[in-house]
PDB file of C-alpha atoms in Angstrom:
ATOM      1  CA  UNK A   1     132.722 -59.578-189.072  1.00 89.00           C
ATOM      2  CA  UNK A   2     131.426 -63.129-188.843  1.00 95.00           C
ATOM      3  CA  UNK A   3     133.457 -66.139-187.726  1.00 96.00           C
ATOM      4  CA  UNK A   4     134.282 -67.182-191.294  1.00 96.00           C
ATOM      5  CA  UNK A   5     135.673 -63.739-192.096  1.00 97.00           C
ATOM      6  CA  UNK A   6     137.673 -63.681-188.856  1.00 97.00           C
ATOM      7  CA  UNK A   7     139.140 -67.060-189.834  1.00 98.00           C
ATOM      8  CA  UNK A   8     140.001 -65.739-193.311  1.00 98.00           C
ATOM      9  CA  UNK A   9     141.633 -62.673-191.763  1.00 98.00           C
ATOM     10  CA  UNK A  10     143.654 -64.779-189.321  1.00 98.00           C
ATOM     11  CA  UNK A  11     144.755 -67.112-192.116  1.00 98.00           C
ATOM     12  CA  UNK A  12     145.811 -64.120-194.250  1.00 98.00           C
ATOM     13  CA  UNK A  13     147.974 -62.819-191.405  1.00 98.00           C
ATOM     14  CA  UNK A  14     149.429 -66.272-190.684  1.00 98.00           C
ATOM     15  CA  UNK A  15     150.418 -66.764-194.317  1.00 98.00           C
ATOM     16  CA  UNK A  16     151.903 -63.249-194.471  1.00 98.00           C
ATOM     17  CA  UNK A  17     154.298 -64.202-191.676  1.00 97.00           C
ATOM     18  CA  UNK A  18     154.948 -67.748-192.953  1.00 97.00           C
ATOM     19  CA  UNK A  19     155.754 -66.558-196.473  1.00 97.00           C
ATOM     20  CA  UNK A  20     157.567 -63.397-195.376  1.00 96.00           C
ATOM     21  CA  UNK A  21     155.491 -61.490-197.933  1.00 96.00           C
ATOM     22  CA  UNK A  22     151.906 -60.660-198.677  1.00 97.00           C
ATOM     23  CA  UNK A  23     149.989 -63.742-199.795  1.00 97.00           C
ATOM     24  CA  UNK A  24     147.943 -63.589-202.983  1.00 96.00           C
ATOM     25  CA  UNK A  25     144.222 -64.087-202.725  1.00 97.00           C
ATOM     26  CA  UNK A  26     144.360 -67.383-204.584  1.00 96.00           C
ATOM     27  CA  UNK A  27     146.981 -68.695-202.158  1.00 97.00           C
ATOM     28  CA  UNK A  28     144.807 -67.775-199.181  1.00 97.00           C
ATOM     29  CA  UNK A  29     141.678 -69.176-200.801  1.00 97.00           C
ATOM     30  CA  UNK A  30     143.397 -72.464-201.584  1.00 97.00           C
ATOM     31  CA  UNK A  31     144.640 -72.954-198.005  1.00 98.00           C
ATOM     32  CA  UNK A  32     141.210 -71.953-196.685  1.00 97.00           C
ATOM     33  CA  UNK A  33     139.458 -74.385-199.001  1.00 97.00           C
ATOM     34  CA  UNK A  34     137.548 -71.568-200.680  1.00 97.00           C
ATOM     35  CA  UNK A  35     137.007 -70.720-204.316  1.00 97.00           C
ATOM     36  CA  UNK A  36     139.017 -67.743-205.531  1.00 96.00           C
ATOM     37  CA  UNK A  37     135.745 -65.827-205.886  1.00 97.00           C
ATOM     38  CA  UNK A  38     134.875 -66.533-202.246  1.00 97.00           C
ATOM     39  CA  UNK A  39     138.368 -65.431-201.215  1.00 97.00           C
ATOM     40  CA  UNK A  40     138.004 -62.174-203.135  1.00 97.00           C
ATOM     41  CA  UNK A  41     134.597 -61.514-201.614  1.00 97.00           C
ATOM     42  CA  UNK A  42     135.982 -62.286-198.157  1.00 97.00           C
ATOM     43  CA  UNK A  43     138.897 -59.890-198.605  1.00 97.00           C
ATOM     44  CA  UNK A  44     136.457 -57.202-199.803  1.00 96.00           C
ATOM     45  CA  UNK A  45     134.415 -57.577-196.615  1.00 96.00           C
ATOM     46  CA  UNK A  46     137.589 -57.524-194.490  1.00 97.00           C
ATOM     47  CA  UNK A  47     138.718 -54.351-196.236  1.00 95.00           C
ATOM     48  CA  UNK A  48     135.313 -52.772-195.604  1.00 94.00           C
ATOM     49  CA  UNK A  49     135.761 -53.667-191.920  1.00 94.00           C
ATOM     50  CA  UNK A  50     139.287 -52.135-191.924  1.00 94.00           C
ATOM     51  CA  UNK A  51     140.796 -55.526-191.062  1.00 95.00           C
ATOM     52  CA  UNK A  52     143.042 -55.384-194.160  1.00 96.00           C
ATOM     53  CA  UNK A  53     143.743 -52.777-196.835  1.00 96.00           C
ATOM     54  CA  UNK A  54     143.688 -53.677-200.534  1.00 96.00           C
ATOM     55  CA  UNK A  55     145.668 -52.000-203.271  1.00 93.00           C
ATOM     56  CA  UNK A  56     143.765 -49.134-204.854  1.00 87.00           C
ATOM     57  CA  UNK A  57     141.626 -50.370-207.690  1.00 80.00           C
ATOM     58  CA  UNK A  58     142.131 -54.061-206.985  1.00 85.00           C
ATOM     59  CA  UNK A  59     140.246 -56.749-205.120  1.00 83.00           C
ATOM     60  CA  UNK A  60     143.017 -59.312-205.241  1.00 89.00           C
ATOM     61  CA  UNK A  61     146.161 -57.594-203.903  1.00 94.00           C
ATOM     62  CA  UNK A  62     146.951 -56.659-200.328  1.00 96.00           C
ATOM     63  CA  UNK A  63     148.352 -53.241-199.494  1.00 96.00           C
ATOM     64  CA  UNK A  64     148.361 -53.585-195.710  1.00 96.00           C
ATOM     65  CA  UNK A  65     147.789 -56.252-193.131  1.00 97.00           C
ATOM     66  CA  UNK A  66     148.621 -53.808-190.389  1.00 96.00           C
ATOM     67  CA  UNK A  67     151.223 -53.517-189.047  1.00 97.00           C
ATOM     68  CA  UNK A  68     152.742 -55.259-192.098  1.00 98.00           C
ATOM     69  CA  UNK A  69     152.956 -53.555-195.476  1.00 97.00           C
ATOM     70  CA  UNK A  70     152.802 -55.426-198.754  1.00 97.00           C
ATOM     71  CA  UNK A  71     154.653 -52.626-200.529  1.00 96.00           C
ATOM     72  CA  UNK A  72     157.928 -50.824-199.990  1.00 97.00           C
ATOM     73  CA  UNK A  73     157.730 -47.949-197.521  1.00 97.00           C
ATOM     74  CA  UNK A  74     160.187 -45.704-195.665  1.00 96.00           C
ATOM     75  CA  UNK A  75     160.008 -48.104-192.693  1.00 97.00           C
ATOM     76  CA  UNK A  76     162.011 -51.335-192.778  1.00 98.00           C
ATOM     77  CA  UNK A  77     161.991 -53.659-189.820  1.00 98.00           C
ATOM     78  CA  UNK A  78     164.303 -56.554-189.067  1.00 98.00           C
ATOM     79  CA  UNK A  79     162.496 -58.939-186.753  1.00 97.00           C
ATOM     80  CA  UNK A  80     162.175 -62.675-186.384  1.00 94.00           C
ATOM     81  CA  UNK A  81     165.091 -63.297-188.744  1.00 95.00           C
ATOM     82  CA  UNK A  82     163.556 -61.406-191.681  1.00 96.00           C
ATOM     83  CA  UNK A  83     163.178 -57.934-193.103  1.00 98.00           C
ATOM     84  CA  UNK A  84     159.643 -56.539-193.309  1.00 98.00           C
ATOM     85  CA  UNK A  85     158.071 -53.329-194.538  1.00 98.00           C
ATOM     86  CA  UNK A  86     155.890 -51.374-192.084  1.00 98.00           C
ATOM     87  CA  UNK A  87     153.198 -48.886-193.027  1.00 96.00           C
ATOM     88  CA  UNK A  88     154.458 -46.161-190.681  1.00 96.00           C
ATOM     89  CA  UNK A  89     156.534 -45.620-187.546  1.00 96.00           C
ATOM     90  CA  UNK A  90     153.754 -46.898-185.297  1.00 96.00           C
ATOM     91  CA  UNK A  91     153.470 -50.063-187.369  1.00 97.00           C
ATOM     92  CA  UNK A  92     157.249 -50.498-187.442  1.00 98.00           C
ATOM     93  CA  UNK A  93     157.281 -50.979-183.683  1.00 98.00           C
ATOM     94  CA  UNK A  94     154.054 -52.939-184.117  1.00 98.00           C
ATOM     95  CA  UNK A  95     155.823 -55.612-186.169  1.00 98.00           C
ATOM     96  CA  UNK A  96     158.130 -56.354-183.228  1.00 98.00           C
ATOM     97  CA  UNK A  97     155.063 -56.312-180.983  1.00 98.00           C
ATOM     98  CA  UNK A  98     153.006 -58.637-183.195  1.00 98.00           C
ATOM     99  CA  UNK A  99     155.870 -61.107-183.613  1.00 98.00           C
ATOM    100  CA  UNK A 100     156.795 -60.817-179.901  1.00 98.00           C
ATOM    101  CA  UNK A 101     160.458 -60.396-180.737  1.00 98.00           C
ATOM    102  CA  UNK A 102     163.207 -57.814-180.484  1.00 98.00           C
ATOM    103  CA  UNK A 103     164.096 -56.047-183.703  1.00 98.00           C
ATOM    104  CA  UNK A 104     165.599 -53.128-185.525  1.00 98.00           C
ATOM    105  CA  UNK A 105     163.822 -50.334-187.386  1.00 98.00           C
ATOM    106  CA  UNK A 106     165.532 -48.478-190.202  1.00 98.00           C
ATOM    107  CA  UNK A 107     164.098 -45.330-191.701  1.00 98.00           C
ATOM    108  CA  UNK A 108     165.039 -41.744-192.525  1.00 97.00           C
ATOM    109  CA  UNK A 109     164.046 -38.522-190.801  1.00 97.00           C
ATOM    110  CA  UNK A 110     161.351 -36.920-193.007  1.00 96.00           C
ATOM    111  CA  UNK A 111     162.870 -33.514-192.248  1.00 97.00           C
ATOM    112  CA  UNK A 112     166.591 -33.938-192.848  1.00 97.00           C
ATOM    113  CA  UNK A 113     166.798 -37.314-194.572  1.00 97.00           C
ATOM    114  CA  UNK A 114     169.342 -38.710-192.144  1.00 97.00           C
ATOM    115  CA  UNK A 115     169.127 -42.434-191.539  1.00 98.00           C
ATOM    116  CA  UNK A 116     167.389 -43.426-188.328  1.00 97.00           C
ATOM    117  CA  UNK A 117     168.143 -46.810-186.822  1.00 97.00           C
ATOM    118  CA  UNK A 118     166.506 -47.822-183.598  1.00 98.00           C
ATOM    119  CA  UNK A 119     166.622 -51.167-181.908  1.00 98.00           C
ATOM    120  CA  UNK A 120     163.839 -52.687-179.857  1.00 97.00           C
ATOM    121  CA  UNK A 121     164.868 -54.882-176.972  1.00 97.00           C
ATOM    122  CA  UNK A 122     162.519 -56.195-174.302  1.00 96.00           C
ATOM    123  CA  UNK A 123     159.782 -53.922-175.711  1.00 95.00           C
ATOM    124  CA  UNK A 124     161.960 -50.811-175.269  1.00 96.00           C
ATOM    125  CA  UNK A 125     163.642 -48.611-177.897  1.00 97.00           C
ATOM    126  CA  UNK A 126     167.384 -48.126-177.587  1.00 96.00           C
ATOM    127  CA  UNK A 127     167.372 -44.461-178.643  1.00 92.00           C
ATOM    128  CA  UNK A 128     165.290 -42.164-176.450  1.00 90.00           C
ATOM    129  CA  UNK A 129     166.115 -39.009-178.412  1.00 93.00           C
ATOM    130  CA  UNK A 130     163.777 -39.825-181.283  1.00 97.00           C
ATOM    131  CA  UNK A 131     160.201 -38.546-181.425  1.00 97.00           C
ATOM    132  CA  UNK A 132     157.062 -39.708-183.194  1.00 97.00           C
ATOM    133  CA  UNK A 133     154.653 -37.313-184.847  1.00 97.00           C
ATOM    134  CA  UNK A 134     151.074 -38.197-185.759  1.00 95.00           C
ATOM    135  CA  UNK A 135     149.671 -35.536-188.061  1.00 92.00           C
ATOM    136  CA  UNK A 136     146.089 -36.785-188.399  1.00 90.00           C
ATOM    137  CA  UNK A 137     143.750 -37.050-185.430  1.00 92.00           C
ATOM    138  CA  UNK A 138     142.215 -40.402-184.570  1.00 91.00           C
ATOM    139  CA  UNK A 139     138.771 -39.522-185.857  1.00 89.00           C
ATOM    140  CA  UNK A 140     140.183 -39.231-189.386  1.00 88.00           C
ATOM    141  CA  UNK A 141     142.763 -42.027-189.589  1.00 86.00           C
ATOM    142  CA  UNK A 142     140.619 -44.102-191.923  1.00 86.00           C
ATOM    143  CA  UNK A 143     139.567 -41.206-194.155  1.00 86.00           C
ATOM    144  CA  UNK A 144     142.751 -41.965-196.101  1.00 82.00           C
ATOM    145  CA  UNK A 145     144.712 -44.685-194.330  1.00 82.00           C
ATOM    146  CA  UNK A 146     147.587 -44.583-196.801  1.00 83.00           C
ATOM    147  CA  UNK A 147     148.127 -40.863-196.097  1.00 82.00           C
ATOM    148  CA  UNK A 148     147.627 -41.375-192.344  1.00 79.00           C
TER     149      UNK A 148
ATOM    150  CA  UNK B   1     152.896 -41.210-188.662  1.00 92.00           C
ATOM    151  CA  UNK B   2     156.600 -40.614-188.786  1.00 95.00           C
ATOM    152  CA  UNK B   3     159.734 -40.908-186.721  1.00 97.00           C
ATOM    153  CA  UNK B   4     161.955 -37.825-186.435  1.00 97.00           C
ATOM    154  CA  UNK B   5     165.360 -37.137-184.961  1.00 97.00           C
ATOM    155  CA  UNK B   6     163.931 -34.562-182.512  1.00 96.00           C
ATOM    156  CA  UNK B   7     161.058 -32.140-181.952  1.00 96.00           C
ATOM    157  CA  UNK B   8     163.060 -29.484-183.790  1.00 97.00           C
ATOM    158  CA  UNK B   9     162.965 -31.678-186.888  1.00 97.00           C
ATOM    159  CA  UNK B  10     159.190 -32.096-186.505  1.00 97.00           C
ATOM    160  CA  UNK B  11     158.692 -28.327-186.351  1.00 96.00           C
ATOM    161  CA  UNK B  12     160.838 -27.736-189.414  1.00 97.00           C
ATOM    162  CA  UNK B  13     159.054 -30.511-191.343  1.00 96.00           C
ATOM    163  CA  UNK B  14     155.629 -29.072-190.463  1.00 96.00           C
ATOM    164  CA  UNK B  15     156.680 -25.787-192.084  1.00 95.00           C
ATOM    165  CA  UNK B  16     153.758 -23.881-190.639  1.00 93.00           C
ATOM    166  CA  UNK B  17     151.153 -26.619-190.911  1.00 93.00           C
ATOM    167  CA  UNK B  18     149.160 -27.230-187.737  1.00 93.00           C
ATOM    168  CA  UNK B  19     150.888 -29.917-185.664  1.00 94.00           C
ATOM    169  CA  UNK B  20     149.270 -33.178-184.697  1.00 95.00           C
ATOM    170  CA  UNK B  21     150.554 -35.042-181.672  1.00 95.00           C
ATOM    171  CA  UNK B  22     154.182 -35.692-180.785  1.00 96.00           C
ATOM    172  CA  UNK B  23     155.224 -38.596-178.554  1.00 95.00           C
ATOM    173  CA  UNK B  24     158.526 -39.858-177.278  1.00 96.00           C
ATOM    174  CA  UNK B  25     159.735 -42.958-179.028  1.00 96.00           C
ATOM    175  CA  UNK B  26     159.399 -44.814-175.728  1.00 96.00           C
ATOM    176  CA  UNK B  27     155.698 -43.910-175.627  1.00 95.00           C
ATOM    177  CA  UNK B  28     155.308 -44.961-179.263  1.00 96.00           C
ATOM    178  CA  UNK B  29     156.897 -48.324-178.512  1.00 96.00           C
ATOM    179  CA  UNK B  30     154.577 -48.827-175.544  1.00 96.00           C
ATOM    180  CA  UNK B  31     151.590 -47.871-177.689  1.00 95.00           C
ATOM    181  CA  UNK B  32     152.641 -50.234-180.482  1.00 96.00           C
ATOM    182  CA  UNK B  33     152.941 -53.161-178.098  1.00 96.00           C
ATOM    183  CA  UNK B  34     149.528 -52.423-176.586  1.00 95.00           C
ATOM    184  CA  UNK B  35     147.881 -51.896-179.986  1.00 95.00           C
ATOM    185  CA  UNK B  36     149.472 -54.603-182.142  1.00 96.00           C
ATOM    186  CA  UNK B  37     150.520 -57.250-179.619  1.00 96.00           C
ATOM    187  CA  UNK B  38     147.618 -59.601-180.378  1.00 97.00           C
ATOM    188  CA  UNK B  39     147.505 -59.270-184.189  1.00 96.00           C
ATOM    189  CA  UNK B  40     149.013 -62.667-184.888  1.00 97.00           C
ATOM    190  CA  UNK B  41     147.263 -64.541-182.108  1.00 96.00           C
ATOM    191  CA  UNK B  42     145.523 -67.587-183.649  1.00 93.00           C
ATOM    192  CA  UNK B  43     142.331 -66.684-181.820  1.00 93.00           C
ATOM    193  CA  UNK B  44     142.412 -62.980-182.698  1.00 96.00           C
ATOM    194  CA  UNK B  45     139.026 -61.288-182.708  1.00 95.00           C
ATOM    195  CA  UNK B  46     138.290 -57.756-183.910  1.00 95.00           C
ATOM    196  CA  UNK B  47     138.603 -55.061-181.284  1.00 93.00           C
ATOM    197  CA  UNK B  48     135.614 -52.946-180.490  1.00 94.00           C
ATOM    198  CA  UNK B  49     135.928 -49.193-180.621  1.00 95.00           C
ATOM    199  CA  UNK B  50     135.756 -49.150-176.814  1.00 97.00           C
ATOM    200  CA  UNK B  51     138.616 -51.658-176.575  1.00 95.00           C
ATOM    201  CA  UNK B  52     140.765 -49.586-178.893  1.00 95.00           C
ATOM    202  CA  UNK B  53     139.960 -46.380-177.024  1.00 96.00           C
ATOM    203  CA  UNK B  54     140.899 -48.133-173.781  1.00 96.00           C
ATOM    204  CA  UNK B  55     144.243 -49.140-175.313  1.00 95.00           C
ATOM    205  CA  UNK B  56     144.969 -45.514-176.153  1.00 95.00           C
ATOM    206  CA  UNK B  57     143.861 -44.448-172.680  1.00 95.00           C
ATOM    207  CA  UNK B  58     146.116 -47.085-171.099  1.00 92.00           C
ATOM    208  CA  UNK B  59     149.219 -45.409-172.506  1.00 91.00           C
ATOM    209  CA  UNK B  60     148.039 -41.908-171.626  1.00 92.00           C
ATOM    210  CA  UNK B  61     146.716 -40.892-175.045  1.00 94.00           C
ATOM    211  CA  UNK B  62     143.556 -39.073-174.066  1.00 95.00           C
ATOM    212  CA  UNK B  63     141.762 -35.963-175.244  1.00 94.00           C
ATOM    213  CA  UNK B  64     140.072 -34.933-178.462  1.00 95.00           C
ATOM    214  CA  UNK B  65     143.037 -35.749-180.738  1.00 95.00           C
ATOM    215  CA  UNK B  66     142.971 -39.417-179.718  1.00 95.00           C
ATOM    216  CA  UNK B  67     139.185 -39.838-179.754  1.00 95.00           C
ATOM    217  CA  UNK B  68     138.278 -42.633-182.175  1.00 95.00           C
ATOM    218  CA  UNK B  69     135.209 -42.238-184.408  1.00 93.00           C
TER     219      UNK B  69
END
């Protein structure tokens, strides 16, 4: 990833947080001073480098800027005065970590469907009874990142 | 990568499938802060594989399951 692509990646993340939603490629390109084509090509290279994830079959729509999700998921996070979607449980805590704030995660247990709410304060969860399960081993996380 | 009410709920959800790795939520929170803490830094640079492996190691996630490609 060259310096220009790192800058595009960092701008994409900054706009995600500023807007409170996934930015569109034309929005990022405009702020970066790039053509839309150059923005699309940059996002393609970032996706190839696993720095972002694009929606299946598109080159212009974000799916993930981990830990943030551009689409609805079972993991909602309240942090920094806004609600966000996280890609998974790991990313849900990651949103508090990335924003450097306390927060609250709301989800449901995949087994029983009961609502799970857990607060994060000073980098610690407020419910120690919960557990996290990672089904896929690290060597295969990016084989299918949406499933992972 | 899901959050469950307890290990019993994980076992029931697996329904015979081979398990992956189960962590306490405190360990997950520690991992998340180590892994994602720099993602919005203005000067963020991509992590190397070795850096990411070291982050996993730093929170005690070692062994074959946690070995990055």
